[in-house]
């Protein structure tokens, strides 16, 4: 299986974020199966024409999101925990709801603000 990633240096989105987003989508869709070994940071950076730090930053973000896992010298793999992202999102949503309530916001207003934030982020 060949990893097909395209990074547009002229895009408004930072290269590491383009890389993170594409790998995340491929993993969540199943196009990158659980256990798939990702290229090394240096090798992938060279292949994509990016700095190694850019790829490393994307890998760190993906690992924090639970999408990939690093197994030391064995490499970096697509993680088995497919719902880690959903757990993280649910936790963030709960924290938001708790804070909105502490601030005295009504349920309707808290939902309205959350919907506005989602619309602002999901522009497609």
mmCIF file of N, CA and C in Angstrom:
data_model
loop_
_atom_site.group_PDB
_atom_site.id
_atom_site.type_symbol
_atom_site.label_atom_id
_atom_site.label_comp_id
_atom_site.label_asym_id
_atom_site.label_seq_id
_atom_site.Cartn_x
_atom_site.Cartn_y
_atom_site.Cartn_z
ATOM 1 N N UNK A 1 0.842 -1.175 0.000
ATOM 2 C CA UNK A 1 0.000 0.000 0.000
ATOM 3 C C UNK A 1 0.893 1.246 0.000
ATOM 4 N N UNK A 2 0.569 2.181 -0.850
ATOM 5 C CA UNK A 2 1.318 3.435 -0.933
ATOM 6 C C UNK A 2 0.519 4.534 -0.260
ATOM 7 N N UNK A 3 1.199 5.298 0.565
ATOM 8 C CA UNK A 3 0.561 6.407 1.259
ATOM 9 C C UNK A 3 0.529 7.600 0.319
ATOM 10 N N UNK A 4 -0.685 8.026 -0.071
ATOM 11 C CA UNK A 4 -0.833 9.136 -1.019
ATOM 12 C C UNK A 4 -1.211 10.407 -0.271
ATOM 13 N N UNK A 5 -0.207 11.240 -0.080
ATOM 14 C CA UNK A 5 -0.382 12.500 0.636
ATOM 15 C C UNK A 5 0.142 13.614 -0.258
ATOM 16 N N UNK A 6 -0.611 14.696 -0.336
ATOM 17 C CA UNK A 6 -0.175 15.856 -1.116
ATOM 18 C C UNK A 6 -0.205 17.081 -0.213
ATOM 19 N N UNK A 7 0.916 17.764 -0.134
ATOM 20 C CA UNK A 7 1.010 18.974 0.672
ATOM 21 C C UNK A 7 1.207 20.150 -0.276
ATOM 22 N N UNK A 8 0.321 21.132 -0.170
ATOM 23 C CA UNK A 8 0.379 22.319 -1.012
ATOM 24 C C UNK A 8 1.088 23.430 -0.250
ATOM 25 N N UNK A 9 2.312 23.771 -0.635
ATOM 26 C CA UNK A 9 3.051 24.805 0.094
ATOM 27 C C UNK A 9 2.415 26.195 -0.013
ATOM 28 N N UNK A 10 1.551 26.401 -1.003
ATOM 29 C CA UNK A 10 0.914 27.701 -1.196
ATOM 30 C C UNK A 10 -0.439 27.821 -0.481
ATOM 31 N N UNK A 11 -0.880 26.739 0.152
ATOM 32 C CA UNK A 11 -2.178 26.751 0.831
ATOM 33 C C UNK A 11 -2.105 27.600 2.101
ATOM 34 N N UNK A 12 -3.249 28.094 2.514
ATOM 35 C CA UNK A 12 -3.314 28.900 3.742
ATOM 36 C C UNK A 12 -3.076 28.037 4.976
ATOM 37 N N UNK A 13 -3.365 26.750 4.875
ATOM 38 C CA UNK A 13 -3.174 25.818 5.983
ATOM 39 C C UNK A 13 -1.717 25.394 6.056
ATOM 40 N N UNK A 14 -1.171 25.368 7.253
ATOM 41 C CA UNK A 14 0.230 24.992 7.453
ATOM 42 C C UNK A 14 0.478 23.566 6.954
ATOM 43 N N UNK A 15 1.668 23.298 6.411
ATOM 44 C CA UNK A 15 1.976 21.953 5.904
ATOM 45 C C UNK A 15 1.775 20.839 6.928
ATOM 46 N N UNK A 16 2.180 21.062 8.186
ATOM 47 C CA UNK A 16 2.005 19.994 9.175
ATOM 48 C C UNK A 16 0.525 19.693 9.383
ATOM 49 N N UNK A 17 -0.323 20.732 9.324
ATOM 50 C CA UNK A 17 -1.759 20.538 9.511
ATOM 51 C C UNK A 17 -2.368 19.825 8.309
ATOM 52 N N UNK A 18 -1.900 20.127 7.109
ATOM 53 C CA UNK A 18 -2.362 19.407 5.917
ATOM 54 C C UNK A 18 -2.025 17.927 6.056
ATOM 55 N N UNK A 19 -0.813 17.647 6.488
ATOM 56 C CA UNK A 19 -0.361 16.266 6.666
ATOM 57 C C UNK A 19 -1.180 15.580 7.757
ATOM 58 N N UNK A 20 -1.356 16.247 8.892
ATOM 59 C CA UNK A 20 -2.136 15.682 9.994
ATOM 60 C C UNK A 20 -3.558 15.363 9.563
ATOM 61 N N UNK A 21 -4.173 16.304 8.882
ATOM 62 C CA UNK A 21 -5.556 16.122 8.448
ATOM 63 C C UNK A 21 -5.697 14.947 7.489
ATOM 64 N N UNK A 22 -4.818 14.863 6.512
ATOM 65 C CA UNK A 22 -4.918 13.794 5.518
ATOM 66 C C UNK A 22 -4.689 12.411 6.136
ATOM 67 N N UNK A 23 -3.688 12.294 6.995
ATOM 68 C CA UNK A 23 -3.439 10.997 7.630
ATOM 69 C C UNK A 23 -4.606 10.626 8.533
ATOM 70 N N UNK A 24 -5.116 11.596 9.272
ATOM 71 C CA UNK A 24 -6.245 11.347 10.158
ATOM 72 C C UNK A 24 -7.462 10.857 9.369
ATOM 73 N N UNK A 25 -7.767 11.524 8.261
ATOM 74 C CA UNK A 25 -8.914 11.122 7.443
ATOM 75 C C UNK A 25 -8.720 9.731 6.843
ATOM 76 N N UNK A 26 -7.509 9.444 6.382
ATOM 77 C CA UNK A 26 -7.230 8.121 5.812
ATOM 78 C C UNK A 26 -7.368 7.028 6.871
ATOM 79 N N UNK A 27 -6.907 7.311 8.080
ATOM 80 C CA UNK A 27 -7.006 6.319 9.151
ATOM 81 C C UNK A 27 -8.455 6.113 9.578
ATOM 82 N N UNK A 28 -9.190 7.207 9.731
ATOM 83 C CA UNK A 28 -10.577 7.090 10.194
ATOM 84 C C UNK A 28 -11.487 6.455 9.136
ATOM 85 N N UNK A 29 -11.157 6.645 7.868
ATOM 86 C CA UNK A 29 -11.978 6.059 6.806
ATOM 87 C C UNK A 29 -11.664 4.585 6.588
ATOM 88 N N UNK A 30 -10.545 4.138 7.142
ATOM 89 C CA UNK A 30 -10.142 2.748 6.944
ATOM 90 C C UNK A 30 -9.205 2.566 5.771
ATOM 91 N N UNK A 31 -8.948 3.643 5.019
ATOM 92 C CA UNK A 31 -8.019 3.551 3.891
ATOM 93 C C UNK A 31 -6.616 3.206 4.391
ATOM 94 N N UNK A 32 -6.286 3.649 5.595
ATOM 95 C CA UNK A 32 -5.059 3.222 6.282
ATOM 96 C C UNK A 32 -5.519 2.285 7.392
ATOM 97 N N UNK A 33 -5.286 1.002 7.247
ATOM 98 C CA UNK A 33 -5.789 0.051 8.235
ATOM 99 C C UNK A 33 -5.037 0.130 9.565
ATOM 100 N N UNK A 34 -5.685 -0.319 10.614
ATOM 101 C CA UNK A 34 -5.050 -0.405 11.925
ATOM 102 C C UNK A 34 -3.790 -1.241 11.793
ATOM 103 N N UNK A 35 -2.708 -0.741 12.368
ATOM 104 C CA UNK A 35 -1.441 -1.455 12.306
ATOM 105 C C UNK A 35 -0.568 -1.086 11.130
ATOM 106 N N UNK A 36 -1.082 -0.266 10.214
ATOM 107 C CA UNK A 36 -0.289 0.162 9.061
ATOM 108 C C UNK A 36 0.918 0.948 9.556
ATOM 109 N N UNK A 37 2.097 0.587 9.075
ATOM 110 C CA UNK A 37 3.318 1.267 9.492
ATOM 111 C C UNK A 37 3.545 2.499 8.624
ATOM 112 N N UNK A 38 3.618 3.644 9.278
ATOM 113 C CA UNK A 38 3.862 4.901 8.577
ATOM 114 C C UNK A 38 5.356 5.043 8.286
ATOM 115 N N UNK A 39 5.686 5.843 7.284
ATOM 116 C CA UNK A 39 7.103 6.085 6.985
ATOM 117 C C UNK A 39 7.800 6.774 8.159
ATOM 118 N N UNK A 40 9.118 6.650 8.203
ATOM 119 C CA UNK A 40 9.880 7.362 9.223
ATOM 120 C C UNK A 40 9.722 8.857 9.000
ATOM 121 N N UNK A 41 9.963 9.612 10.039
ATOM 122 C CA UNK A 41 9.852 11.070 9.940
ATOM 123 C C UNK A 41 10.781 11.597 8.848
ATOM 124 N N UNK A 42 12.034 11.195 8.906
ATOM 125 C CA UNK A 42 13.000 11.693 7.923
ATOM 126 C C UNK A 42 12.665 11.253 6.509
ATOM 127 N N UNK A 43 12.326 9.982 6.357
ATOM 128 C CA UNK A 43 11.996 9.463 5.026
ATOM 129 C C UNK A 43 10.775 10.136 4.436
ATOM 130 N N UNK A 44 9.756 10.323 5.265
ATOM 131 C CA UNK A 44 8.521 10.949 4.803
ATOM 132 C C UNK A 44 8.760 12.410 4.464
ATOM 133 N N UNK A 45 9.551 13.083 5.302
ATOM 134 C CA UNK A 45 9.871 14.491 5.042
ATOM 135 C C UNK A 45 10.579 14.628 3.702
ATOM 136 N N UNK A 46 11.521 13.743 3.459
ATOM 137 C CA UNK A 46 12.258 13.783 2.194
ATOM 138 C C UNK A 46 11.329 13.521 1.012
ATOM 139 N N UNK A 47 10.468 12.527 1.162
ATOM 140 C CA UNK A 47 9.516 12.170 0.103
ATOM 141 C C UNK A 47 8.572 13.329 -0.226
ATOM 142 N N UNK A 48 8.141 14.059 0.806
ATOM 143 C CA UNK A 48 7.184 15.152 0.621
ATOM 144 C C UNK A 48 7.845 16.499 0.362
ATOM 145 N N UNK A 49 9.169 16.550 0.521
ATOM 146 C CA UNK A 49 9.875 17.816 0.342
ATOM 147 C C UNK A 49 9.634 18.775 1.500
ATOM 148 N N UNK A 50 9.491 18.227 2.695
ATOM 149 C CA UNK A 50 9.238 19.025 3.890
ATOM 150 C C UNK A 50 10.403 18.897 4.857
ATOM 151 N N UNK A 51 10.441 19.769 5.833
ATOM 152 C CA UNK A 51 11.426 19.650 6.900
ATOM 153 C C UNK A 51 11.006 18.501 7.820
ATOM 154 N N UNK A 52 11.981 17.811 8.378
ATOM 155 C CA UNK A 52 11.690 16.702 9.286
ATOM 156 C C UNK A 52 10.859 17.176 10.477
ATOM 157 N N UNK A 53 11.115 18.394 10.958
ATOM 158 C CA UNK A 53 10.339 18.926 12.087
ATOM 159 C C UNK A 53 8.863 19.078 11.752
ATOM 160 N N UNK A 54 8.558 19.357 10.488
ATOM 161 C CA UNK A 54 7.159 19.501 10.062
ATOM 162 C C UNK A 54 6.441 18.164 10.177
ATOM 163 N N UNK A 55 7.075 17.105 9.690
ATOM 164 C CA UNK A 55 6.476 15.769 9.772
ATOM 165 C C UNK A 55 6.395 15.326 11.234
ATOM 166 N N UNK A 56 7.444 15.591 12.009
ATOM 167 C CA UNK A 56 7.445 15.220 13.421
ATOM 168 C C UNK A 56 6.302 15.915 14.165
ATOM 169 N N UNK A 57 6.057 17.179 13.849
ATOM 170 C CA UNK A 57 4.968 17.931 14.493
ATOM 171 C C UNK A 57 3.615 17.305 14.149
ATOM 172 N N UNK A 58 3.429 16.916 12.899
ATOM 173 C CA UNK A 58 2.184 16.260 12.486
ATOM 174 C C UNK A 58 2.020 14.925 13.206
ATOM 175 N N UNK A 59 3.096 14.142 13.289
ATOM 176 C CA UNK A 59 3.044 12.854 13.976
ATOM 177 C C UNK A 59 2.711 13.043 15.460
ATOM 178 N N UNK A 60 3.303 14.050 16.106
ATOM 179 C CA UNK A 60 3.006 14.303 17.527
ATOM 180 C C UNK A 60 1.527 14.645 17.715
ATOM 181 N N UNK A 61 0.986 15.477 16.820
ATOM 182 C CA UNK A 61 -0.429 15.849 16.912
ATOM 183 C C UNK A 61 -1.322 14.627 16.691
ATOM 184 N N UNK A 62 -0.965 13.796 15.730
ATOM 185 C CA UNK A 62 -1.742 12.585 15.457
ATOM 186 C C UNK A 62 -1.690 11.615 16.633
ATOM 187 N N UNK A 63 -0.526 11.532 17.260
ATOM 188 C CA UNK A 63 -0.402 10.651 18.423
ATOM 189 C C UNK A 63 -1.242 11.193 19.583
ATOM 190 N N UNK A 64 -1.219 12.497 19.780
ATOM 191 C CA UNK A 64 -2.029 13.114 20.837
ATOM 192 C C UNK A 64 -3.518 12.888 20.594
ATOM 193 N N UNK A 65 -3.912 12.830 19.322
ATOM 194 C CA UNK A 65 -5.312 12.596 18.955
ATOM 195 C C UNK A 65 -5.696 11.125 19.031
ATOM 196 N N UNK A 66 -4.710 10.237 19.246
ATOM 197 C CA UNK A 66 -4.991 8.809 19.313
ATOM 198 C C UNK A 66 -5.103 8.145 17.961
ATOM 199 N N UNK A 67 -4.690 8.823 16.906
ATOM 200 C CA UNK A 67 -4.799 8.273 15.553
ATOM 201 C C UNK A 67 -3.637 7.325 15.258
ATOM 202 N N UNK A 68 -2.454 7.677 15.747
ATOM 203 C CA UNK A 68 -1.274 6.837 15.533
ATOM 204 C C UNK A 68 -0.609 6.558 16.868
ATOM 205 N N UNK A 69 0.282 5.575 16.862
ATOM 206 C CA UNK A 69 1.067 5.274 18.054
ATOM 207 C C UNK A 69 2.493 4.981 17.635
ATOM 208 N N UNK A 70 3.433 5.455 18.443
ATOM 209 C CA UNK A 70 4.841 5.223 18.175
ATOM 210 C C UNK A 70 5.309 4.104 19.079
ATOM 211 N N UNK A 71 5.980 3.145 18.476
ATOM 212 C CA UNK A 71 6.474 1.991 19.225
ATOM 213 C C UNK A 71 8.000 1.996 19.246
ATOM 214 N N UNK A 72 8.537 3.095 19.695
ATOM 215 C CA UNK A 72 9.996 3.215 19.807
ATOM 216 C C UNK A 72 10.694 2.989 18.485
ATOM 217 N N UNK A 73 11.716 2.157 18.515
ATOM 218 C CA UNK A 73 12.506 1.874 17.308
ATOM 219 C C UNK A 73 11.740 1.057 16.265
ATOM 220 N N UNK A 74 10.605 0.493 16.665
ATOM 221 C CA UNK A 74 9.821 -0.308 15.720
ATOM 222 C C UNK A 74 9.069 0.542 14.708
ATOM 223 N N UNK A 75 8.849 1.806 15.036
ATOM 224 C CA UNK A 75 8.194 2.697 14.090
ATOM 225 C C UNK A 75 6.890 3.279 14.590
ATOM 226 N N UNK A 76 6.181 3.894 13.675
ATOM 227 C CA UNK A 76 4.916 4.570 13.961
ATOM 228 C C UNK A 76 3.814 3.874 13.172
ATOM 229 N N UNK A 77 2.708 3.577 13.854
ATOM 230 C CA UNK A 77 1.637 2.778 13.275
ATOM 231 C C UNK A 77 0.280 3.433 13.484
ATOM 232 N N UNK A 78 -0.661 3.094 12.599
ATOM 233 C CA UNK A 78 -2.044 3.537 12.788
ATOM 234 C C UNK A 78 -2.566 2.812 14.024
ATOM 235 N N UNK A 79 -3.120 3.563 14.955
ATOM 236 C CA UNK A 79 -3.562 3.023 16.239
ATOM 237 C C UNK A 79 -4.862 2.247 16.124
ATOM 238 N N UNK A 80 -5.016 1.300 17.025
ATOM 239 C CA UNK A 80 -6.225 0.478 17.067
ATOM 240 C C UNK A 80 -7.396 1.237 17.685
ATOM 241 N N UNK A 81 -7.111 2.228 18.493
ATOM 242 C CA UNK A 81 -8.166 2.958 19.195
ATOM 243 C C UNK A 81 -8.825 3.963 18.268
ATOM 244 N N UNK A 82 -9.718 3.493 17.426
ATOM 245 C CA UNK A 82 -10.394 4.353 16.461
ATOM 246 C C UNK A 82 -11.308 5.376 17.095
ATOM 247 N N UNK A 83 -11.835 5.069 18.292
ATOM 248 C CA UNK A 83 -12.730 6.045 18.882
ATOM 249 C C UNK A 83 -12.047 6.959 19.884
ATOM 250 N N UNK A 84 -10.735 6.989 19.902
ATOM 251 C CA UNK A 84 -10.028 7.914 20.788
ATOM 252 C C UNK A 84 -10.402 9.355 20.448
ATOM 253 N N UNK A 85 -10.532 9.641 19.171
ATOM 254 C CA UNK A 85 -10.891 10.997 18.757
ATOM 255 C C UNK A 85 -12.285 11.362 19.263
ATOM 256 N N UNK A 86 -13.208 10.425 19.188
ATOM 257 C CA UNK A 86 -14.560 10.700 19.678
ATOM 258 C C UNK A 86 -14.566 10.897 21.189
ATOM 259 N N UNK A 87 -13.776 10.098 21.905
ATOM 260 C CA UNK A 87 -13.685 10.275 23.361
ATOM 261 C C UNK A 87 -13.120 11.649 23.691
ATOM 262 N N UNK A 88 -12.076 12.055 22.958
ATOM 263 C CA UNK A 88 -11.471 13.367 23.193
ATOM 264 C C UNK A 88 -12.466 14.487 22.894
ATOM 265 N N UNK A 89 -13.199 14.350 21.798
ATOM 266 C CA UNK A 89 -14.179 15.375 21.438
ATOM 267 C C UNK A 89 -15.305 15.434 22.471
ATOM 268 N N UNK A 90 -15.757 14.278 22.938
ATOM 269 C CA UNK A 90 -16.817 14.247 23.953
ATOM 270 C C UNK A 90 -16.342 14.889 25.250
ATOM 271 N N UNK A 91 -15.101 14.633 25.599
ATOM 272 C CA UNK A 91 -14.532 15.231 26.803
ATOM 273 C C UNK A 91 -14.451 16.753 26.667
ATOM 274 N N UNK A 92 -14.009 17.225 25.512
ATOM 275 C CA UNK A 92 -13.924 18.670 25.276
ATOM 276 C C UNK A 92 -15.318 19.299 25.318
ATOM 277 N N UNK A 93 -16.304 18.609 24.745
ATOM 278 C CA UNK A 93 -17.675 19.129 24.746
ATOM 279 C C UNK A 93 -18.215 19.213 26.177
ATOM 280 N N UNK A 94 -17.918 18.198 26.963
ATOM 281 C CA UNK A 94 -18.381 18.207 28.362
ATOM 282 C C UNK A 94 -17.724 19.353 29.133
ATOM 283 N N UNK A 95 -16.424 19.544 28.936
ATOM 284 C CA UNK A 95 -15.729 20.640 29.605
ATOM 285 C C UNK A 95 -16.344 21.978 29.216
ATOM 286 N N UNK A 96 -16.666 22.129 27.922
ATOM 287 C CA UNK A 96 -17.301 23.371 27.459
ATOM 288 C C UNK A 96 -18.650 23.567 28.163
ATOM 289 N N UNK A 97 -19.460 22.503 28.186
ATOM 290 C CA UNK A 97 -20.788 22.609 28.791
ATOM 291 C C UNK A 97 -20.690 22.958 30.273
ATOM 292 N N UNK A 98 -19.741 22.338 30.972
ATOM 293 C CA UNK A 98 -19.571 22.632 32.394
ATOM 294 C C UNK A 98 -19.145 24.084 32.616
ATOM 295 N N UNK A 99 -18.235 24.565 31.781
ATOM 296 C CA UNK A 99 -17.787 25.946 31.934
ATOM 297 C C UNK A 99 -18.913 26.927 31.599
ATOM 298 N N UNK A 100 -19.658 26.651 30.534
ATOM 299 C CA UNK A 100 -20.771 27.530 30.165
ATOM 300 C C UNK A 100 -21.782 27.606 31.304
ATOM 301 N N UNK A 101 -22.044 26.487 31.953
ATOM 302 C CA UNK A 101 -22.996 26.469 33.073
ATOM 303 C C UNK A 101 -22.447 27.266 34.255
ATOM 304 N N UNK A 102 -21.136 27.077 34.556
ATOM 305 C CA UNK A 102 -20.517 27.838 35.652
ATOM 306 C C UNK A 102 -20.589 29.341 35.397
ATOM 307 N N UNK A 103 -20.537 29.722 34.126
ATOM 308 C CA UNK A 103 -20.601 31.137 33.763
ATOM 309 C C UNK A 103 -22.031 31.681 33.792
ATOM 310 N N UNK A 104 -22.989 30.801 34.091
ATOM 311 C CA UNK A 104 -24.377 31.228 34.200
ATOM 312 C C UNK A 104 -25.107 31.305 32.867
ATOM 313 N N UNK A 105 -24.541 30.694 31.853
ATOM 314 C CA UNK A 105 -25.144 30.726 30.532
ATOM 315 C C UNK A 105 -26.315 29.746 30.457
ATOM 316 N N UNK A 106 -27.357 30.128 29.743
ATOM 317 C CA UNK A 106 -28.488 29.218 29.560
ATOM 318 C C UNK A 106 -28.084 28.083 28.615
ATOM 319 N N UNK A 107 -28.816 26.991 28.695
ATOM 320 C CA UNK A 107 -28.548 25.857 27.816
ATOM 321 C C UNK A 107 -28.669 26.275 26.351
ATOM 322 N N UNK A 108 -29.713 27.044 26.048
ATOM 323 C CA UNK A 108 -29.944 27.475 24.667
ATOM 324 C C UNK A 108 -28.778 28.325 24.152
ATOM 325 N N UNK A 109 -28.291 29.235 24.990
ATOM 326 C CA UNK A 109 -27.181 30.107 24.551
ATOM 327 C C UNK A 109 -25.886 29.306 24.405
ATOM 328 N N UNK A 110 -25.642 28.359 25.316
ATOM 329 C CA UNK A 110 -24.445 27.516 25.224
ATOM 330 C C UNK A 110 -24.470 26.703 23.930
ATOM 331 N N UNK A 111 -25.637 26.157 23.593
ATOM 332 C CA UNK A 111 -25.761 25.397 22.350
ATOM 333 C C UNK A 111 -25.562 26.293 21.132
ATOM 334 N N UNK A 112 -26.131 27.471 21.196
ATOM 335 C CA UNK A 112 -25.999 28.429 20.093
ATOM 336 C C UNK A 112 -24.525 28.774 19.842
ATOM 337 N N UNK A 113 -23.781 29.036 20.907
ATOM 338 C CA UNK A 113 -22.361 29.360 20.772
ATOM 339 C C UNK A 113 -21.566 28.163 20.241
ATOM 340 N N UNK A 114 -21.905 26.976 20.710
ATOM 341 C CA UNK A 114 -21.213 25.771 20.226
ATOM 342 C C UNK A 114 -21.496 25.562 18.737
ATOM 343 N N UNK A 115 -22.747 25.757 18.337
ATOM 344 C CA UNK A 115 -23.091 25.614 16.917
ATOM 345 C C UNK A 115 -22.370 26.655 16.063
ATOM 346 N N UNK A 116 -22.265 27.870 16.558
ATOM 347 C CA UNK A 116 -21.534 28.912 15.830
ATOM 348 C C UNK A 116 -20.068 28.509 15.653
ATOM 349 N N UNK A 117 -19.474 27.967 16.707
ATOM 350 C CA UNK A 117 -18.071 27.542 16.638
ATOM 351 C C UNK A 117 -17.891 26.406 15.630
ATOM 352 N N UNK A 118 -18.800 25.472 15.625
ATOM 353 C CA UNK A 118 -18.723 24.339 14.686
ATOM 354 C C UNK A 118 -18.882 24.846 13.254
ATOM 355 N N UNK A 119 -19.827 25.734 13.036
ATOM 356 C CA UNK A 119 -20.001 26.296 11.683
ATOM 357 C C UNK A 119 -18.757 27.042 11.232
ATOM 358 N N UNK A 120 -18.103 27.751 12.139
ATOM 359 C CA UNK A 120 -16.908 28.511 11.796
ATOM 360 C C UNK A 120 -15.748 27.596 11.417
ATOM 361 N N UNK A 121 -15.667 26.447 12.067
ATOM 362 C CA UNK A 121 -14.556 25.520 11.809
ATOM 363 C C UNK A 121 -14.835 24.631 10.596
ATOM 364 N N UNK A 122 -16.059 24.140 10.480
ATOM 365 C CA UNK A 122 -16.420 23.258 9.365
ATOM 366 C C UNK A 122 -16.978 24.096 8.237
ATOM 367 N N UNK A 123 -16.092 24.648 7.438
ATOM 368 C CA UNK A 123 -16.496 25.562 6.373
ATOM 369 C C UNK A 123 -16.924 24.847 5.102
ATOM 370 N N UNK A 124 -16.758 23.547 5.031
ATOM 371 C CA UNK A 124 -17.116 22.821 3.788
ATOM 372 C C UNK A 124 -18.542 22.378 3.765
#
